Amino acid sequence: MKFIAFNVREDEEKYFAQWEKETGNEVLRLPDMLDMSSVEKIEGFDGVLALQTGTYPDEMFTEFKKFGVKVFSIRNVGVDNINLDAAKKNGVVVTNVPAYSPNAIAEFSVTQLMQLLRNTTIFRNKVAKQDFRWAPYVGKELRSLTVGVVGTGRIGRAAIDIYRGFGAKVIAYDLYPNPELKKQGIYVDSYDELFSQADVITLHMPATPDDYHLIGTENLNKMKDGSYIINTARGALVDTKALITALRSGKLAGAALDTYENESDIFNHDLSNQEIKDETFKELLSLDNVLVTPHVAFYTETAVKNMVLIALNSAKSVCEDGTASTVVK
């Protein structure tokens, strides 16, 4: 079998090579993004691998069908930017990597919160200016806070375990509660309850049309004064302009964003010495109570290995058996 992989990074190379050696299959690796200008490169291949961060218009799957491509394997969890009906119509099976390392993302979300609670960005900037005074930036202890976890899938559950390890009180909301957590009485019945009770809101959920800008003006107003938002999930969950207003007014004490609603032209690009034209994003970067990272919560050795190998094995399984355990329904 022959596969073609787009958006291949240097840190992924050794895992692609390992898989080729072990299976005897061929994988052409390209650093290029998959889009309508590069889609012709898929001719002659059985399957295509790419990243969730790309943009995949419906007509791309017409090209897949024309070139006889059987499977589109995404090396991420999210498929909210893929029209699954368009893929199915053209006979293309879509697979993803449902869990490459839940702990990587959960650990990162807690790491970011701890920095906000202890004002590390502010102190780092003060030290750079040789200002070594403490006041008035007194920190908070996590064990004294209530953490509201939105989404209790693999990542959310890993986060709950870590927060509990710090001694925090944890509450959660999920449309589909986990039976074991439900027995523990961790769930509240609505977003309103979670927003009004939690000192910290941490998002571990997919993006759906129903949850677009879940963190917007209306729900921000329901939150405790001086609360925190952590988003390592999807950028579309947060109305960035409303968030900035809440941060500037003091309604929110801080926010950590590892994903941004208009990130595709910014994250994973070297924009050194270039002007960023997104004024909202520039305003985010100017705030010292905001941590912005370029969608790297997942980015550990364990996760990168799993993303590559699971995506490749999924593509191989579809080509051999017509299906895989990771097929997106």
Short mmCIF file of C-alpha atoms in Angstrom, two decimals:
data_model
loop_
_atom_site.label_atom_id
_atom_site.label_comp_id
_atom_site.label_asym_id
_atom_site.label_seq_id
_atom_site.Cartn_x
_atom_site.Cartn_y
_atom_site.Cartn_z
CA MET A 1 0.00 0.00 0.00
CA LYS A 2 1.03 3.57 -0.63
CA PHE A 3 0.07 6.50 1.55
CA ILE A 4 0.77 10.21 1.33
CA ALA A 5 1.06 12.34 4.47
CA PHE A 6 0.75 16.14 4.52
CA ASN A 7 1.89 18.65 7.16
CA VAL A 8 4.62 16.26 8.30
CA ARG A 9 6.88 17.81 10.92
CA GLU A 10 10.46 16.88 11.70
CA ASP A 11 9.45 15.41 15.06
CA GLU A 12 7.10 12.96 13.31
CA GLU A 13 9.64 11.66 10.78
CA LYS A 14 11.14 8.86 12.88
CA TYR A 15 7.73 7.36 13.63
CA PHE A 16 6.77 7.33 9.94
CA ALA A 17 10.10 5.66 9.14
CA GLN A 18 9.61 3.13 11.94
CA TRP A 19 6.17 2.19 10.61
CA GLU A 20 7.42 1.84 7.03
CA LYS A 21 10.18 -0.49 8.17
CA GLU A 22 7.87 -2.61 10.32
CA THR A 23 5.01 -2.93 7.80
CA GLY A 24 6.74 -2.75 4.42
CA ASN A 25 4.34 -0.08 3.22
CA GLU A 26 5.34 3.21 1.61
CA VAL A 27 4.55 6.67 2.98
CA LEU A 28 5.43 9.81 1.03
CA ARG A 29 5.91 12.58 3.60
CA LEU A 30 5.38 16.19 2.64
CA PRO A 31 5.65 19.37 4.74
CA ASP A 32 3.00 20.97 2.53
CA MET A 33 -0.55 21.58 3.66
CA LEU A 34 -3.30 19.65 1.91
CA ASP A 35 -5.58 22.06 0.09
CA MET A 36 -7.12 22.44 -3.35
CA SER A 37 -3.80 23.64 -4.77
CA SER A 38 -1.95 20.51 -3.61
CA VAL A 39 -4.69 17.88 -3.81
CA GLU A 40 -3.46 16.59 -7.18
CA LYS A 41 -0.45 15.13 -5.34
CA ILE A 42 -2.67 12.38 -3.92
CA GLU A 43 -2.94 10.65 -7.31
CA GLY A 44 -1.63 7.09 -7.14
CA PHE A 45 -2.01 6.72 -3.36
CA ASP A 46 -4.43 4.51 -1.43
CA GLY A 47 -4.83 6.84 1.52
CA VAL A 48 -4.16 10.39 2.67
CA LEU A 49 -3.00 11.56 6.10
CA ALA A 50 -3.30 15.15 7.27
CA LEU A 51 -3.91 17.29 10.33
CA GLN A 52 -7.16 18.54 11.81
CA THR A 53 -5.98 22.13 11.50
CA GLY A 54 -6.35 22.19 7.71
CA THR A 55 -9.31 23.37 5.66
CA TYR A 56 -11.00 20.66 3.63
CA PRO A 57 -13.77 21.89 1.32
CA ASP A 58 -16.41 19.49 0.04
CA GLU A 59 -15.01 19.52 -3.49
CA MET A 60 -11.75 18.06 -2.18
CA PHE A 61 -13.52 14.74 -1.66
CA THR A 62 -14.61 14.76 -5.29
CA GLU A 63 -10.90 14.81 -6.11
CA PHE A 64 -10.31 11.95 -3.66
CA LYS A 65 -12.88 9.87 -5.55
CA LYS A 66 -11.39 10.78 -8.92
CA PHE A 67 -7.95 9.61 -7.80
CA GLY A 68 -9.27 6.44 -6.13
CA VAL A 69 -8.31 7.39 -2.58
CA LYS A 70 -10.09 5.15 -0.07
CA VAL A 71 -9.29 6.72 3.28
CA PHE A 72 -8.63 10.14 4.81
CA SER A 73 -6.81 9.63 8.10
CA ILE A 74 -6.56 12.62 10.44
CA ARG A 75 -3.70 12.62 12.96
CA ASN A 76 -5.86 14.41 15.55
CA VAL A 77 -9.11 13.95 17.42
CA GLY A 78 -11.26 16.73 15.94
CA VAL A 79 -13.07 16.41 12.62
CA ASP A 80 -15.34 19.45 13.00
CA ASN A 81 -13.80 20.99 9.87
CA ILE A 82 -14.63 17.96 7.70
CA ASN A 83 -17.99 17.41 6.02
CA LEU A 84 -18.40 13.70 6.72
CA ASP A 85 -21.41 13.50 4.40
CA ALA A 86 -19.32 14.83 1.51
CA ALA A 87 -16.62 12.26 2.27
CA LYS A 88 -19.14 9.41 2.47
CA LYS A 89 -20.83 10.50 -0.75
CA ASN A 90 -17.49 10.14 -2.51
CA GLY A 91 -16.66 6.79 -0.93
CA VAL A 92 -13.97 8.14 1.39
CA VAL A 93 -13.69 6.69 4.90
CA VAL A 94 -12.57 9.24 7.51
CA THR A 95 -10.59 8.11 10.55
CA ASN A 96 -9.14 10.04 13.47
CA VAL A 97 -6.98 9.43 16.54
CA PRO A 98 -9.51 9.47 19.38
CA ALA A 99 -6.95 9.45 22.19
CA TYR A 100 -3.27 10.05 21.53
CA SER A 101 -2.50 11.19 25.08
CA PRO A 102 -5.30 12.55 27.26
CA ASN A 103 -2.79 13.16 30.05
CA ALA A 104 -0.69 15.47 27.87
CA ILE A 105 -3.59 17.89 27.43
CA ALA A 106 -4.88 17.53 30.97
CA GLU A 107 -1.43 18.20 32.46
CA PHE A 108 -0.95 21.23 30.26
CA SER A 109 -4.29 22.75 31.27
CA VAL A 110 -3.32 22.49 34.94
CA THR A 111 0.16 23.86 34.23
CA GLN A 112 -1.35 26.94 32.60
CA LEU A 113 -3.80 27.51 35.44
CA MET A 114 -1.01 27.31 38.02
CA GLN A 115 0.89 30.03 36.16
CA LEU A 116 -2.17 32.27 36.19
CA LEU A 117 -2.80 31.66 39.88
CA ARG A 118 0.79 32.59 40.76
CA ASN A 119 1.08 35.52 38.31
CA THR A 120 4.22 34.12 36.70
CA THR A 121 3.89 36.21 33.53
CA ILE A 122 3.66 39.41 35.57
CA PHE A 123 6.64 38.49 37.74
CA ARG A 124 8.71 37.41 34.73
CA ASN A 125 8.12 40.80 33.13
CA LYS A 126 8.89 42.61 36.39
CA VAL A 127 12.14 40.68 36.89
CA ALA A 128 13.20 41.49 33.32
CA LYS A 129 12.90 45.15 34.33
CA GLN A 130 14.79 44.50 37.60
CA ASP A 131 11.67 45.23 39.62
CA PHE A 132 11.70 42.60 42.39
CA ARG A 133 8.75 43.79 44.47
CA TRP A 134 5.93 41.37 45.30
CA ALA A 135 2.84 43.48 45.95
CA PRO A 136 0.09 43.58 44.91
CA TYR A 137 0.31 40.29 43.00
CA VAL A 138 -0.55 37.80 45.72
CA GLY A 139 -1.28 34.32 44.40
CA LYS A 140 -4.04 31.79 45.00
CA GLU A 141 -3.78 28.14 46.05
CA LEU A 142 -5.52 25.61 43.85
CA ARG A 143 -6.74 23.60 46.83
CA SER A 144 -8.88 26.55 47.90
CA LEU A 145 -10.74 26.75 44.57
CA THR A 146 -13.66 25.03 42.86
CA VAL A 147 -12.78 23.82 39.37
CA GLY A 148 -15.58 23.39 36.85
CA VAL A 149 -14.73 20.81 34.19
CA VAL A 150 -16.78 21.05 31.00
CA GLY A 151 -16.59 17.71 29.20
CA THR A 152 -15.69 14.49 31.00
CA GLY A 153 -14.31 12.34 28.22
CA ARG A 154 -10.79 10.93 28.40
CA ILE A 155 -9.11 14.34 28.74
CA GLY A 156 -11.64 15.75 31.16
CA ARG A 157 -11.36 12.70 33.42
CA ALA A 158 -7.55 12.93 33.41
CA ALA A 159 -7.83 16.60 34.37
CA ILE A 160 -10.24 15.77 37.20
CA ASP A 161 -7.73 13.32 38.67
CA ILE A 162 -4.97 15.94 38.61
CA TYR A 163 -7.10 18.71 40.10
CA ARG A 164 -8.23 16.40 42.87
CA GLY A 165 -4.58 15.58 43.54
CA PHE A 166 -4.04 19.28 44.31
CA GLY A 167 -6.96 19.17 46.74
CA ALA A 168 -9.34 21.29 44.66
CA LYS A 169 -13.08 20.77 44.74
CA VAL A 170 -14.17 19.58 41.31
CA ILE A 171 -17.58 19.87 39.70
CA ALA A 172 -18.44 18.95 36.12
CA TYR A 173 -20.99 19.22 33.36
CA ASP A 174 -21.44 16.87 30.42
CA LEU A 175 -24.42 16.11 28.20
CA TYR A 176 -23.41 12.45 28.48
CA PRO A 177 -22.27 11.88 32.08
CA ASN A 178 -19.72 9.22 32.90
CA PRO A 179 -21.45 6.56 35.07
CA GLU A 180 -18.59 6.29 37.57
CA LEU A 181 -18.31 10.05 38.02
CA LYS A 182 -22.08 10.30 38.32
CA LYS A 183 -21.97 7.91 41.27
CA GLN A 184 -19.50 10.28 42.92
CA GLY A 185 -21.96 13.19 42.66
CA ILE A 186 -19.53 15.33 40.68
CA TYR A 187 -22.03 16.59 38.08
CA VAL A 188 -24.18 19.71 38.18
CA ASP A 189 -27.37 19.83 36.13
CA SER A 190 -26.66 22.81 33.90
CA TYR A 191 -24.07 25.20 32.58
CA ASP A 192 -25.66 27.90 34.72
CA GLU A 193 -24.89 25.96 37.90
CA LEU A 194 -21.33 25.26 36.84
CA PHE A 195 -20.61 28.84 35.81
CA SER A 196 -22.03 30.30 39.00
CA GLN A 197 -20.18 27.92 41.35
CA ALA A 198 -16.75 27.50 39.79
CA ASP A 199 -13.67 29.65 40.34
CA VAL A 200 -12.08 28.01 37.31
CA ILE A 201 -13.75 26.88 34.09
CA THR A 202 -11.67 24.40 32.09
CA LEU A 203 -12.93 23.27 28.68
CA HIS A 204 -12.42 19.68 27.49
CA MET A 205 -15.16 19.27 24.92
CA PRO A 206 -15.58 19.16 21.14
CA ALA A 207 -16.87 22.13 19.18
CA THR A 208 -20.41 21.80 17.86
CA PRO A 209 -22.77 24.38 16.34
CA ASP A 210 -24.77 24.32 19.59
CA ASP A 211 -21.69 25.25 21.63
CA TYR A 212 -20.33 27.98 19.36
CA HIS A 213 -19.13 30.84 21.60
CA LEU A 214 -20.28 29.01 24.71
CA ILE A 215 -18.00 31.37 26.60
CA GLY A 216 -19.60 34.61 25.48
CA THR A 217 -21.03 37.71 27.11
CA GLU A 218 -24.14 36.03 28.51
CA ASN A 219 -22.33 33.15 30.21
CA LEU A 220 -19.37 35.28 31.27
CA ASN A 221 -21.81 37.44 33.22
CA LYS A 222 -22.99 34.33 35.08
CA MET A 223 -19.49 33.51 36.31
CA LYS A 224 -17.94 34.49 39.61
CA ASP A 225 -16.03 37.75 39.66
CA GLY A 226 -12.32 37.03 39.48
CA SER A 227 -12.69 33.58 37.89
CA TYR A 228 -10.44 31.93 35.32
CA ILE A 229 -10.99 30.35 31.89
CA ILE A 230 -8.76 27.55 30.54
CA ASN A 231 -9.30 26.47 26.94
CA THR A 232 -7.25 23.58 25.58
CA ALA A 233 -10.19 22.32 23.53
CA ARG A 234 -11.46 24.29 20.53
CA GLY A 235 -11.16 27.99 19.70
CA ALA A 236 -14.77 28.29 18.56
CA LEU A 237 -15.96 27.69 22.13
CA VAL A 238 -14.78 31.15 23.18
CA ASP A 239 -15.98 34.53 21.94
CA THR A 240 -12.58 36.22 22.05
CA LYS A 241 -13.84 39.79 22.00
CA ALA A 242 -16.23 39.11 24.88
CA LEU A 243 -13.42 37.38 26.75
CA ILE A 244 -11.13 40.40 26.36
CA THR A 245 -13.87 42.69 27.67
CA ALA A 246 -14.28 40.46 30.74
CA LEU A 247 -10.52 40.36 31.32
CA ARG A 248 -10.13 44.12 31.03
CA SER A 249 -13.06 44.82 33.35
CA GLY A 250 -11.80 42.45 36.04
CA LYS A 251 -14.77 40.12 35.68
CA LEU A 252 -12.19 37.46 34.84
CA ALA A 253 -8.88 37.28 36.68
CA GLY A 254 -7.16 35.45 33.85
CA ALA A 255 -7.40 33.15 30.87
CA ALA A 256 -5.17 30.52 29.28
CA LEU A 257 -5.84 29.85 25.61
CA ASP A 258 -4.08 27.05 23.79
CA THR A 259 -6.51 27.41 20.93
CA TYR A 260 -7.98 30.46 19.23
CA GLU A 261 -11.04 30.77 17.03
CA ASN A 262 -9.05 32.25 14.12
CA GLU A 263 -5.82 30.36 14.65
CA SER A 264 -5.27 28.65 11.30
CA ASP A 265 -3.26 31.53 9.78
CA ILE A 266 -1.28 32.11 12.98
CA PHE A 267 -0.50 28.95 14.92
CA ASN A 268 2.28 26.69 13.65
CA HIS A 269 3.58 29.48 11.39
CA ASP A 270 6.77 31.51 11.82
CA LEU A 271 5.58 35.10 11.80
CA SER A 272 8.83 36.57 13.09
CA ASN A 273 9.28 40.16 11.94
CA GLN A 274 5.87 40.12 10.28
CA GLU A 275 2.89 42.22 11.21
CA ILE A 276 -0.02 40.26 12.60
CA LYS A 277 -3.15 41.68 11.02
CA ASP A 278 -5.60 40.12 13.46
CA GLU A 279 -6.25 43.01 15.86
CA THR A 280 -8.19 40.86 18.34
CA PHE A 281 -5.33 38.40 18.62
CA LYS A 282 -2.82 41.21 19.09
CA GLU A 283 -4.93 42.56 21.93
CA LEU A 284 -4.91 39.15 23.58
CA LEU A 285 -1.12 39.06 23.43
CA SER A 286 -0.92 42.47 25.09
CA LEU A 287 -2.72 41.36 28.26
CA ASP A 288 -0.54 40.21 31.15
CA ASN A 289 -3.35 38.10 32.64
CA VAL A 290 -3.59 35.96 29.50
CA LEU A 291 -1.45 33.00 28.47
CA VAL A 292 -1.53 32.23 24.76
CA THR A 293 0.13 29.08 23.43
CA PRO A 294 -0.03 27.85 19.81
CA HIS A 295 -2.14 24.70 20.19
CA VAL A 296 0.62 22.71 21.90
CA ALA A 297 -1.22 21.10 24.82
CA PHE A 298 -1.01 17.74 23.04
CA TYR A 299 2.64 18.15 22.10
CA THR A 300 4.59 15.45 23.93
CA GLU A 301 6.73 12.60 22.62
CA THR A 302 4.09 10.07 23.62
CA ALA A 303 1.32 11.95 21.84
CA VAL A 304 3.27 12.55 18.63
CA LYS A 305 4.17 8.87 18.36
CA ASN A 306 0.59 7.76 18.95
CA MET A 307 -0.81 10.27 16.47
CA VAL A 308 1.40 9.01 13.66
CA LEU A 309 1.16 5.27 14.34
CA ILE A 310 -2.57 5.17 15.06
CA ALA A 311 -3.35 7.24 11.95
CA LEU A 312 -1.19 4.98 9.77
CA ASN A 313 -2.61 1.77 11.22
CA SER A 314 -6.13 3.11 10.75
CA ALA A 315 -5.48 3.89 7.09
CA LYS A 316 -3.93 0.44 6.60
CA SER A 317 -6.90 -1.26 8.26
CA VAL A 318 -9.42 0.57 6.05
CA CYS A 319 -7.52 -0.38 2.91
CA GLU A 320 -7.24 -4.03 3.97
CA ASP A 321 -10.56 -4.63 5.74
CA GLY A 322 -12.78 -1.73 4.71
CA THR A 323 -13.00 -0.37 8.22
CA ALA A 324 -11.06 0.46 11.40
CA SER A 325 -11.85 0.99 15.07
CA THR A 326 -11.14 4.70 14.57
CA VAL A 327 -13.62 5.33 11.73
CA VAL A 328 -15.57 8.53 12.41
CA LYS A 329 -19.28 7.81 12.16
#
